[in-house]
Amino acid sequence: MFKKTLLLSLSPLLLLSASAIADTPKGVKNWVGGVDHLGLTVSNLDASKAFFADVLGFKVLGSNPSYPAYFLSNDKITITLWRVKNDEKRVEFNRAENVGLHHLALSVESFEKLAQLHDHLKTQNNIKIEFAPENLGKGPTQHMMIREPSGNRIEFIARSN
């Protein structure tokens, strides 16, 4: 069951088949059970927190003003947002040239909800929509990509049932 869940949660851009990851290589122990949380460095802590909480419906679990950071969850994933330490030395991430998180992919339960989310995000002032919902490859999976207020890329993905 875990391997099936892992396969379904992988970004479809990887386009891996079940046979490619179905078995742990012989003699290799499987140490990892899944993603515990994801940490993102953000340039605008309050705007990014508002995006996850007010736009996507995450609950704020807590904060650390001395760090500064917010901890949010939607009961399926926990996200930690840290404010960049020195904004004057900040370097924007270039997904083609930097090592780091290329994007965060969040699942959406249906194509209809993905379209509704797209309509909802179009009403937000500080979000850049890179592309609207479209088929991934030949389908049937659909996805869209945005940048949240601090510029982190977020993919929303819906798989056919």
Tab-separated table of N, CA and C in Angstrom:
chain	number	residue	atom	x	y	z
A	1	MET	N	0.820	-1.198	0.000
A	1	MET	CA	0.000	0.000	0.000
A	1	MET	C	0.861	1.258	0.000
A	2	PHE	N	1.939	1.247	0.811
A	2	PHE	CA	2.807	2.419	0.882
A	2	PHE	C	3.418	2.735	-0.471
A	3	LYS	N	3.879	1.687	-1.181
A	3	LYS	CA	4.503	1.924	-2.488
A	3	LYS	C	3.495	2.500	-3.477
A	4	LYS	N	2.236	2.017	-3.416
A	4	LYS	CA	1.201	2.559	-4.301
A	4	LYS	C	0.932	4.022	-3.962
A	5	THR	N	0.846	4.346	-2.667
A	5	THR	CA	0.624	5.731	-2.245
A	5	THR	C	1.788	6.607	-2.685
A	6	LEU	N	3.011	6.115	-2.528
A	6	LEU	CA	4.188	6.871	-2.947
A	6	LEU	C	4.147	7.129	-4.443
A	7	LEU	N	3.826	6.113	-5.217
A	7	LEU	CA	3.763	6.271	-6.665
A	7	LEU	C	2.734	7.323	-7.050
A	8	LEU	N	1.561	7.285	-6.416
A	8	LEU	CA	0.507	8.238	-6.757
A	8	LEU	C	0.865	9.660	-6.351
A	9	SER	N	1.756	9.808	-5.360
A	9	SER	CA	2.098	11.150	-4.903
A	9	SER	C	3.274	11.755	-5.656
A	10	LEU	N	3.990	10.971	-6.432
A	10	LEU	CA	5.120	11.513	-7.184
A	10	LEU	C	4.644	12.465	-8.259
A	11	SER	N	5.436	13.468	-8.512
A	11	SER	CA	5.089	14.416	-9.560
A	11	SER	C	4.937	13.686	-10.888
A	12	PRO	N	3.866	13.936	-11.599
A	12	PRO	CA	3.668	13.237	-12.872
A	12	PRO	C	4.722	13.615	-13.902
A	13	LEU	N	5.447	14.689	-13.675
A	13	LEU	CA	6.496	15.064	-14.614
A	13	LEU	C	7.591	14.012	-14.664
A	14	LEU	N	7.690	13.215	-13.607
A	14	LEU	CA	8.672	12.141	-13.600
A	14	LEU	C	8.262	11.007	-14.524
A	15	LEU	N	6.940	10.849	-14.701
A	15	LEU	CA	6.374	9.836	-15.593
A	15	LEU	C	6.984	8.452	-15.377
A	16	LEU	N	7.083	8.065	-14.104
A	16	LEU	CA	7.614	6.757	-13.786
A	16	LEU	C	6.508	5.715	-13.804
A	17	SER	N	6.843	4.523	-14.203
A	17	SER	CA	5.864	3.442	-14.146
A	17	SER	C	6.004	2.730	-12.806
A	18	ALA	N	4.991	1.969	-12.446
A	18	ALA	CA	5.022	1.239	-11.176
A	18	ALA	C	6.192	0.274	-11.150
A	19	SER	N	6.538	-0.294	-12.284
A	19	SER	CA	7.633	-1.256	-12.301
A	19	SER	C	8.983	-0.596	-12.051
A	20	ALA	N	9.090	0.710	-12.338
A	20	ALA	CA	10.362	1.399	-12.150
A	20	ALA	C	10.683	1.620	-10.684
A	21	ILE	N	9.651	1.692	-9.813
A	21	ILE	CA	9.913	1.943	-8.399
A	21	ILE	C	9.218	0.941	-7.486
A	22	ALA	N	8.713	-0.149	-8.058
A	22	ALA	CA	7.894	-1.072	-7.288
A	22	ALA	C	8.663	-1.763	-6.175
A	23	ASP	N	9.904	-2.082	-6.388
A	23	ASP	CA	10.650	-2.831	-5.395
A	23	ASP	C	11.887	-2.077	-4.952
A	24	THR	N	12.191	-2.225	-3.650
A	24	THR	CA	13.433	-1.684	-3.124
A	24	THR	C	14.566	-2.552	-3.661
A	25	PRO	N	15.666	-1.944	-4.129
A	25	PRO	CA	16.779	-2.756	-4.637
A	25	PRO	C	17.240	-3.771	-3.590
A	26	LYS	N	17.620	-4.936	-4.046
A	26	LYS	CA	18.049	-6.022	-3.167
A	26	LYS	C	19.192	-5.551	-2.266
A	27	GLY	N	19.044	-5.808	-0.994
A	27	GLY	CA	20.085	-5.457	-0.035
A	27	GLY	C	20.039	-4.020	0.455
A	28	VAL	N	19.079	-3.221	-0.029
A	28	VAL	CA	18.969	-1.828	0.391
A	28	VAL	C	17.778	-1.714	1.332
A	29	LYS	N	18.010	-1.154	2.515
A	29	LYS	CA	16.930	-0.986	3.485
A	29	LYS	C	16.165	0.292	3.172
A	30	ASN	N	14.842	0.227	3.240
A	30	ASN	CA	14.001	1.399	3.019
A	30	ASN	C	13.889	2.155	4.334
A	31	TRP	N	14.555	3.293	4.431
A	31	TRP	CA	14.625	4.054	5.670
A	31	TRP	C	13.542	5.114	5.807
A	32	VAL	N	12.930	5.506	4.716
A	32	VAL	CA	12.055	6.678	4.723
A	32	VAL	C	10.601	6.257	4.542
A	33	GLY	N	9.709	6.884	5.327
A	33	GLY	CA	8.295	6.552	5.256
A	33	GLY	C	7.455	7.569	4.507
A	34	GLY	N	7.964	8.749	4.243
A	34	GLY	CA	7.186	9.770	3.546
A	34	GLY	C	7.666	11.151	3.930
A	35	VAL	N	7.003	12.162	3.430
A	35	VAL	CA	7.375	13.546	3.720
A	35	VAL	C	6.752	13.938	5.055
A	36	ASP	N	7.569	14.398	5.989
A	36	ASP	CA	7.072	14.869	7.274
A	36	ASP	C	6.561	16.298	7.158
A	37	HIS	N	7.366	17.167	6.576
A	37	HIS	CA	6.958	18.549	6.329
A	37	HIS	C	7.862	19.131	5.257
A	38	LEU	N	7.490	20.271	4.766
A	38	LEU	CA	8.265	20.954	3.747
A	38	LEU	C	8.563	22.355	4.244
A	39	GLY	N	9.802	22.776	4.165
A	39	GLY	CA	10.184	24.123	4.578
A	39	GLY	C	10.502	24.986	3.370
A	40	LEU	N	9.919	26.161	3.330
A	40	LEU	CA	10.170	27.110	2.242
A	40	LEU	C	10.717	28.405	2.820
A	41	THR	N	11.769	28.919	2.232
A	41	THR	CA	12.255	30.244	2.570
A	41	THR	C	11.476	31.234	1.716
A	42	VAL	N	10.968	32.277	2.363
A	42	VAL	CA	10.131	33.246	1.660
A	42	VAL	C	10.649	34.659	1.891
A	43	SER	N	10.372	35.528	0.946
A	43	SER	CA	10.806	36.916	1.076
A	43	SER	C	9.780	37.747	1.832
A	44	ASN	N	8.516	37.379	1.727
A	44	ASN	CA	7.446	38.116	2.399
A	44	ASN	C	6.667	37.132	3.260
A	45	LEU	N	7.089	37.005	4.504
A	45	LEU	CA	6.535	35.995	5.396
A	45	LEU	C	5.031	36.155	5.584
A	46	ASP	N	4.578	37.358	5.825
A	46	ASP	CA	3.148	37.568	6.065
A	46	ASP	C	2.309	37.290	4.818
A	47	ALA	N	2.781	37.721	3.654
A	47	ALA	CA	2.026	37.485	2.423
A	47	ALA	C	1.995	35.998	2.077
A	48	SER	N	3.110	35.295	2.274
A	48	SER	CA	3.139	33.856	1.995
A	48	SER	C	2.264	33.099	2.985
A	49	LYS	N	2.301	33.495	4.261
A	49	LYS	CA	1.432	32.875	5.269
A	49	LYS	C	-0.029	33.102	4.901
A	50	ALA	N	-0.369	34.327	4.500
A	50	ALA	CA	-1.749	34.640	4.107
A	50	ALA	C	-2.169	33.807	2.894
A	51	PHE	N	-1.272	33.582	1.949
A	51	PHE	CA	-1.598	32.763	0.784
A	51	PHE	C	-1.983	31.348	1.223
A	52	PHE	N	-1.135	30.719	2.024
A	52	PHE	CA	-1.426	29.349	2.450
A	52	PHE	C	-2.661	29.296	3.360
A	53	ALA	N	-2.810	30.249	4.274
A	53	ALA	CA	-3.926	30.221	5.226
A	53	ALA	C	-5.224	30.743	4.613
A	54	ASP	N	-5.195	31.936	4.075
A	54	ASP	CA	-6.426	32.597	3.625
A	54	ASP	C	-6.872	32.170	2.231
A	55	VAL	N	-5.924	31.811	1.372
A	55	VAL	CA	-6.283	31.438	0.003
A	55	VAL	C	-6.469	29.931	-0.126
A	56	LEU	N	-5.535	29.139	0.456
A	56	LEU	CA	-5.607	27.687	0.313
A	56	LEU	C	-6.258	26.980	1.498
A	57	GLY	N	-6.487	27.682	2.607
A	57	GLY	CA	-7.202	27.090	3.727
A	57	GLY	C	-6.361	26.306	4.718
A	58	PHE	N	-5.044	26.497	4.713
A	58	PHE	CA	-4.194	25.851	5.709
A	58	PHE	C	-4.445	26.479	7.072
A	59	LYS	N	-4.277	25.690	8.134
A	59	LYS	CA	-4.386	26.204	9.502
A	59	LYS	C	-3.002	26.616	9.981
A	60	VAL	N	-2.918	27.735	10.677
A	60	VAL	CA	-1.656	28.152	11.279
A	60	VAL	C	-1.502	27.375	12.580
A	61	LEU	N	-0.461	26.552	12.650
A	61	LEU	CA	-0.205	25.749	13.840
A	61	LEU	C	0.547	26.541	14.896
A	62	GLY	N	1.349	27.494	14.428
A	62	GLY	CA	2.135	28.289	15.352
A	62	GLY	C	3.093	29.178	14.595
A	63	SER	N	3.903	29.886	15.359
A	63	SER	CA	4.889	30.780	14.749
A	63	SER	C	6.066	30.912	15.692
A	64	ASN	N	7.138	31.457	15.167
A	64	ASN	CA	8.317	31.741	15.961
A	64	ASN	C	8.812	33.121	15.529
A	65	PRO	N	8.396	34.176	16.230
A	65	PRO	CA	8.762	35.541	15.835
A	65	PRO	C	10.260	35.797	15.864
A	66	SER	N	11.011	35.072	16.681
A	66	SER	CA	12.450	35.311	16.751
A	66	SER	C	13.195	34.669	15.592
A	67	TYR	N	12.548	33.725	14.893
A	67	TYR	CA	13.261	33.040	13.810
A	67	TYR	C	13.267	33.828	12.518
A	68	PRO	N	12.296	34.474	12.001
A	68	PRO	CA	10.852	34.314	12.152
A	68	PRO	C	10.309	33.252	11.198
A	69	ALA	N	9.245	32.564	11.653
A	69	ALA	CA	8.677	31.470	10.879
A	69	ALA	C	7.210	31.266	11.238
A	70	TYR	N	6.473	30.663	10.304
A	70	TYR	CA	5.114	30.187	10.539
A	70	TYR	C	5.079	28.698	10.220
A	71	PHE	N	4.215	27.974	10.926
A	71	PHE	CA	4.029	26.546	10.714
A	71	PHE	C	2.557	26.340	10.386
A	72	LEU	N	2.278	25.741	9.219
A	72	LEU	CA	0.905	25.602	8.737
A	72	LEU	C	0.636	24.158	8.322
A	73	SER	N	-0.638	23.770	8.353
A	73	SER	CA	-1.000	22.425	7.928
A	73	SER	C	-2.430	22.413	7.395
A	74	ASN	N	-2.677	21.476	6.486
A	74	ASN	CA	-4.042	21.226	6.027
A	74	ASN	C	-4.462	19.803	6.404
A	75	ASP	N	-3.806	19.229	7.388
A	75	ASP	CA	-4.023	17.872	7.894
A	75	ASP	C	-3.476	16.789	6.963
A	76	LYS	N	-2.902	17.180	5.831
A	76	LYS	CA	-2.272	16.214	4.936
A	76	LYS	C	-0.798	16.524	4.738
A	77	ILE	N	-0.451	17.796	4.805
A	77	ILE	CA	0.935	18.218	4.676
A	77	ILE	C	1.160	19.405	5.606
A	78	THR	N	2.329	19.450	6.189
A	78	THR	CA	2.721	20.579	7.023
A	78	THR	C	3.788	21.357	6.281
A	79	ILE	N	3.643	22.669	6.278
A	79	ILE	CA	4.584	23.549	5.595
A	79	ILE	C	5.121	24.556	6.597
A	80	THR	N	6.435	24.698	6.596
A	80	THR	CA	7.089	25.706	7.420
A	80	THR	C	7.561	26.817	6.502
A	81	LEU	N	7.236	28.044	6.848
A	81	LEU	CA	7.683	29.213	6.086
A	81	LEU	C	8.685	29.980	6.930
A	82	TRP	N	9.877	30.205	6.400
A	82	TRP	CA	10.907	31.000	7.070
A	82	TRP	C	11.155	32.250	6.253
A	83	ARG	N	11.283	33.371	6.925
A	83	ARG	CA	11.620	34.601	6.205
A	83	ARG	C	13.108	34.598	5.900
A	84	VAL	N	13.448	35.005	4.686
A	84	VAL	CA	14.843	35.119	4.293
A	84	VAL	C	15.550	36.034	5.298
A	85	LYS	N	16.772	35.663	5.663
A	85	LYS	CA	17.468	36.382	6.730
A	85	LYS	C	17.866	37.798	6.339
A	86	ASN	N	18.427	37.965	5.146
A	86	ASN	CA	18.883	39.282	4.712
A	86	ASN	C	18.298	39.560	3.329
A	87	ASP	N	17.236	40.344	3.289
A	87	ASP	CA	16.532	40.595	2.032
A	87	ASP	C	17.421	41.279	0.996
A	88	GLU	N	18.387	42.068	1.441
A	88	GLU	CA	19.270	42.763	0.487
A	88	GLU	C	20.196	41.796	-0.237
A	89	LYS	N	20.502	40.646	0.353
A	89	LYS	CA	21.372	39.654	-0.274
A	89	LYS	C	20.578	38.521	-0.932
A	90	ARG	N	19.266	38.647	-0.923
A	90	ARG	CA	18.406	37.603	-1.482
A	90	ARG	C	18.701	37.395	-2.957
A	91	VAL	N	18.712	36.136	-3.360
A	91	VAL	CA	18.891	35.754	-4.757
A	91	VAL	C	17.648	34.979	-5.164
A	92	GLU	N	16.970	35.446	-6.208
A	92	GLU	CA	15.771	34.753	-6.683
A	92	GLU	C	16.164	33.394	-7.247
A	93	PHE	N	15.342	32.391	-7.007
A	93	PHE	CA	15.591	31.048	-7.495
A	93	PHE	C	15.331	30.966	-8.993
A	94	ASN	N	16.236	30.347	-9.705
A	94	ASN	CA	16.084	30.089	-11.127
A	94	ASN	C	16.052	28.578	-11.285
A	95	ARG	N	14.886	28.039	-11.611
A	95	ARG	CA	14.716	26.592	-11.631
A	95	ARG	C	15.626	25.879	-12.635
A	96	ALA	N	16.094	26.582	-13.639
A	96	ALA	CA	16.965	25.970	-14.647
A	96	ALA	C	18.446	26.038	-14.266
A	97	GLU	N	18.800	26.887	-13.302
A	97	GLU	CA	20.216	27.096	-13.006
A	97	GLU	C	20.605	26.855	-11.553
A	98	ASN	N	19.632	26.740	-10.640
A	98	ASN	CA	19.946	26.567	-9.231
A	98	ASN	C	19.588	25.169	-8.758
A	99	VAL	N	20.376	24.689	-7.812
A	99	VAL	CA	20.023	23.463	-7.123
A	99	VAL	C	19.076	23.851	-5.996
A	100	GLY	N	18.003	23.126	-5.834
A	100	GLY	CA	17.034	23.422	-4.794
A	100	GLY	C	15.665	22.936	-5.205
A	101	LEU	N	14.690	23.329	-4.459
A	101	LEU	CA	13.324	22.899	-4.724
A	101	LEU	C	12.842	23.507	-6.038
A	102	HIS	N	12.569	22.674	-7.011
A	102	HIS	CA	12.078	23.121	-8.314
A	102	HIS	C	10.658	23.637	-8.196
A	103	HIS	N	9.819	22.881	-7.487
A	103	HIS	CA	8.451	23.300	-7.210
A	103	HIS	C	7.847	22.367	-6.165
A	104	LEU	N	6.790	22.810	-5.572
A	104	LEU	CA	6.000	22.020	-4.641
A	104	LEU	C	4.731	21.623	-5.375
A	105	ALA	N	4.427	20.336	-5.429
A	105	ALA	CA	3.217	19.864	-6.101
A	105	ALA	C	2.194	19.458	-5.047
A	106	LEU	N	1.035	20.104	-5.086
A	106	LEU	CA	-0.053	19.811	-4.153
A	106	LEU	C	-1.202	19.172	-4.915
A	107	SER	N	-1.747	18.100	-4.362
A	107	SER	CA	-2.833	17.391	-5.043
A	107	SER	C	-4.172	18.089	-4.833
A	108	VAL	N	-4.990	18.016	-5.845
A	108	VAL	CA	-6.361	18.522	-5.828
A	108	VAL	C	-7.233	17.327	-6.203
A	109	GLU	N	-8.388	17.178	-5.559
A	109	GLU	CA	-9.136	15.925	-5.668
A	109	GLU	C	-9.827	15.674	-6.999
A	110	SER	N	-10.062	16.699	-7.819
A	110	SER	CA	-10.754	16.466	-9.093
A	110	SER	C	-10.419	17.574	-10.088
A	111	PHE	N	-10.718	17.303	-11.355
A	111	PHE	CA	-10.529	18.318	-12.390
A	111	PHE	C	-11.416	19.525	-12.115
A	112	GLU	N	-12.635	19.269	-11.651
A	112	GLU	CA	-13.565	20.354	-11.345
A	112	GLU	C	-13.007	21.260	-10.244
A	113	LYS	N	-12.458	20.658	-9.196
A	113	LYS	CA	-11.884	21.464	-8.101
A	113	LYS	C	-10.642	22.209	-8.567
A	114	LEU	N	-9.884	21.619	-9.482
A	114	LEU	CA	-8.717	22.300	-10.033
A	114	LEU	C	-9.162	23.552	-10.797
A	115	ALA	N	-10.212	23.436	-11.591
A	115	ALA	CA	-10.739	24.590	-12.327
A	115	ALA	C	-11.272	25.655	-11.367
A	116	GLN	N	-11.946	25.211	-10.301
A	116	GLN	CA	-12.451	26.155	-9.303
A	116	GLN	C	-11.303	26.857	-8.584
A	117	LEU	N	-10.256	26.112	-8.267
A	117	LEU	CA	-9.091	26.709	-7.626
A	117	LEU	C	-8.447	27.743	-8.555
A	118	HIS	N	-8.354	27.426	-9.822
A	118	HIS	CA	-7.795	28.373	-10.791
A	118	HIS	C	-8.604	29.670	-10.796
A	119	ASP	N	-9.927	29.548	-10.824
A	119	ASP	CA	-10.790	30.744	-10.789
A	119	ASP	C	-10.563	31.533	-9.493
A	120	HIS	N	-10.426	30.827	-8.394
A	120	HIS	CA	-10.174	31.473	-7.090
A	120	HIS	C	-8.827	32.200	-7.099
A	121	LEU	N	-7.804	31.553	-7.641
A	121	LEU	CA	-6.468	32.164	-7.652
A	121	LEU	C	-6.393	33.371	-8.583
A	122	LYS	N	-7.204	33.390	-9.637
A	122	LYS	CA	-7.222	34.542	-10.554
A	122	LYS	C	-7.683	35.816	-9.849
A	123	THR	N	-8.400	35.670	-8.741
A	123	THR	CA	-8.897	36.850	-8.021
A	123	THR	C	-7.885	37.399	-7.020
A	124	GLN	N	-6.759	36.729	-6.861
A	124	GLN	CA	-5.742	37.149	-5.900
A	124	GLN	C	-4.757	38.118	-6.565
A	125	ASN	N	-4.368	39.145	-5.850
A	125	ASN	CA	-3.503	40.172	-6.427
A	125	ASN	C	-2.020	39.820	-6.448
A	126	ASN	N	-1.559	38.990	-5.533
A	126	ASN	CA	-0.111	38.800	-5.403
A	126	ASN	C	0.343	37.399	-5.797
A	127	ILE	N	-0.393	36.765	-6.693
A	127	ILE	CA	-0.059	35.429	-7.169
A	127	ILE	C	0.116	35.498	-8.678
A	128	LYS	N	1.188	34.903	-9.171
A	128	LYS	CA	1.410	34.846	-10.615
A	128	LYS	C	1.024	33.457	-11.101
A	129	ILE	N	0.089	33.393	-12.015
A	129	ILE	CA	-0.297	32.106	-12.603
A	129	ILE	C	0.588	31.881	-13.827
A	130	GLU	N	1.419	30.837	-13.769
A	130	GLU	CA	2.300	30.530	-14.904
A	130	GLU	C	1.503	29.909	-16.039
A	131	PHE	N	0.611	28.976	-15.711
A	131	PHE	CA	-0.297	28.453	-16.723
A	131	PHE	C	-1.544	27.891	-16.043
A	132	ALA	N	-2.653	27.984	-16.765
A	132	ALA	CA	-3.960	27.525	-16.293
A	132	ALA	C	-4.006	25.998	-16.360
A	133	PRO	N	-5.046	25.399	-15.780
A	133	PRO	CA	-5.147	23.940	-15.850
A	133	PRO	C	-5.073	23.432	-17.288
A	134	GLU	N	-4.254	22.421	-17.448
A	134	GLU	CA	-4.073	21.804	-18.761
A	134	GLU	C	-3.712	20.348	-18.548
A	135	ASN	N	-3.853	19.554	-19.617
A	135	ASN	CA	-3.442	18.161	-19.531
A	135	ASN	C	-1.938	18.080	-19.329
A	136	LEU	N	-1.534	17.119	-18.543
A	136	LEU	CA	-0.114	16.812	-18.398
A	136	LEU	C	0.193	15.760	-19.438
A	137	GLY	N	1.017	16.102	-20.397
A	137	GLY	CA	1.254	15.198	-21.511
A	137	GLY	C	-0.043	14.974	-22.258
A	138	LYS	N	-0.368	13.713	-22.493
A	138	LYS	CA	-1.611	13.379	-23.201
A	138	LYS	C	-2.769	13.163	-22.238
A	139	GLY	N	-2.560	13.449	-20.949
A	139	GLY	CA	-3.615	13.267	-19.963
A	139	GLY	C	-3.610	11.853	-19.435
A	140	PRO	N	-4.552	11.453	-18.628
A	140	PRO	CA	-5.697	12.218	-18.179
A	140	PRO	C	-5.398	13.135	-16.996
A	141	THR	N	-4.165	13.171	-16.517
A	141	THR	CA	-3.825	14.070	-15.413
A	141	THR	C	-3.830	15.515	-15.893
A	142	GLN	N	-4.329	16.419	-15.038
A	142	GLN	CA	-4.300	17.855	-15.328
A	142	GLN	C	-3.526	18.569	-14.228
A	143	HIS	N	-2.892	19.683	-14.611
A	143	HIS	CA	-2.137	20.460	-13.629
A	143	HIS	C	-2.105	21.922	-14.032
A	144	MET	N	-1.709	22.751	-13.072
A	144	MET	CA	-1.451	24.167	-13.336
A	144	MET	C	-0.303	24.576	-12.430
A	145	MET	N	0.351	25.681	-12.755
A	145	MET	CA	1.517	26.136	-12.007
A	145	MET	C	1.343	27.612	-11.673
A	146	ILE	N	1.696	27.948	-10.433
A	146	ILE	CA	1.649	29.347	-9.988
A	146	ILE	C	2.939	29.685	-9.252
A	147	ARG	N	3.077	30.952	-8.936
A	147	ARG	CA	4.100	31.412	-7.990
A	147	ARG	C	3.364	32.109	-6.858
A	148	GLU	N	3.639	31.659	-5.627
A	148	GLU	CA	3.016	32.274	-4.461
A	148	GLU	C	3.675	33.632	-4.220
A	149	PRO	N	3.190	34.429	-3.264
A	149	PRO	CA	3.662	35.810	-3.119
A	149	PRO	C	5.175	35.994	-3.001
A	150	SER	N	5.891	35.017	-2.470
A	150	SER	CA	7.349	35.145	-2.366
A	150	SER	C	8.084	34.572	-3.571
A	151	GLY	N	7.350	34.036	-4.533
A	151	GLY	CA	7.968	33.552	-5.765
A	151	GLY	C	8.174	32.048	-5.836
A	152	ASN	N	7.869	31.297	-4.788
A	152	ASN	CA	8.013	29.845	-4.851
A	152	ASN	C	6.990	29.273	-5.826
A	153	ARG	N	7.450	28.321	-6.644
A	153	ARG	CA	6.572	27.698	-7.638
A	153	ARG	C	5.748	26.606	-6.970
A	154	ILE	N	4.441	26.630	-7.228
A	154	ILE	CA	3.549	25.610	-6.695
A	154	ILE	C	2.717	25.055	-7.849
A	155	GLU	N	2.758	23.746	-7.963
A	155	GLU	CA	1.945	23.047	-8.953
A	155	GLU	C	0.742	22.473	-8.232
A	156	PHE	N	-0.416	22.586	-8.841
A	156	PHE	CA	-1.626	21.949	-8.353
A	156	PHE	C	-1.977	20.884	-9.374
A	157	ILE	N	-2.214	19.671	-8.904
A	157	ILE	CA	-2.371	18.544	-9.816
A	157	ILE	C	-3.580	17.702	-9.446
A	158	ALA	N	-4.357	17.338	-10.459
A	158	ALA	CA	-5.522	16.477	-10.284
A	158	ALA	C	-5.372	15.269	-11.207
A	159	ARG	N	-5.524	14.106	-10.618
A	159	ARG	CA	-5.441	12.868	-11.392
A	159	ARG	C	-6.847	12.326	-11.607
A	160	SER	N	-7.067	11.652	-12.733
A	160	SER	CA	-8.388	11.070	-12.974
A	160	SER	C	-8.618	9.961	-11.961
A	161	ASN	N	-9.876	9.747	-11.635
A	161	ASN	CA	-10.193	8.715	-10.621
A	161	ASN	C	-10.211	7.352	-11.215
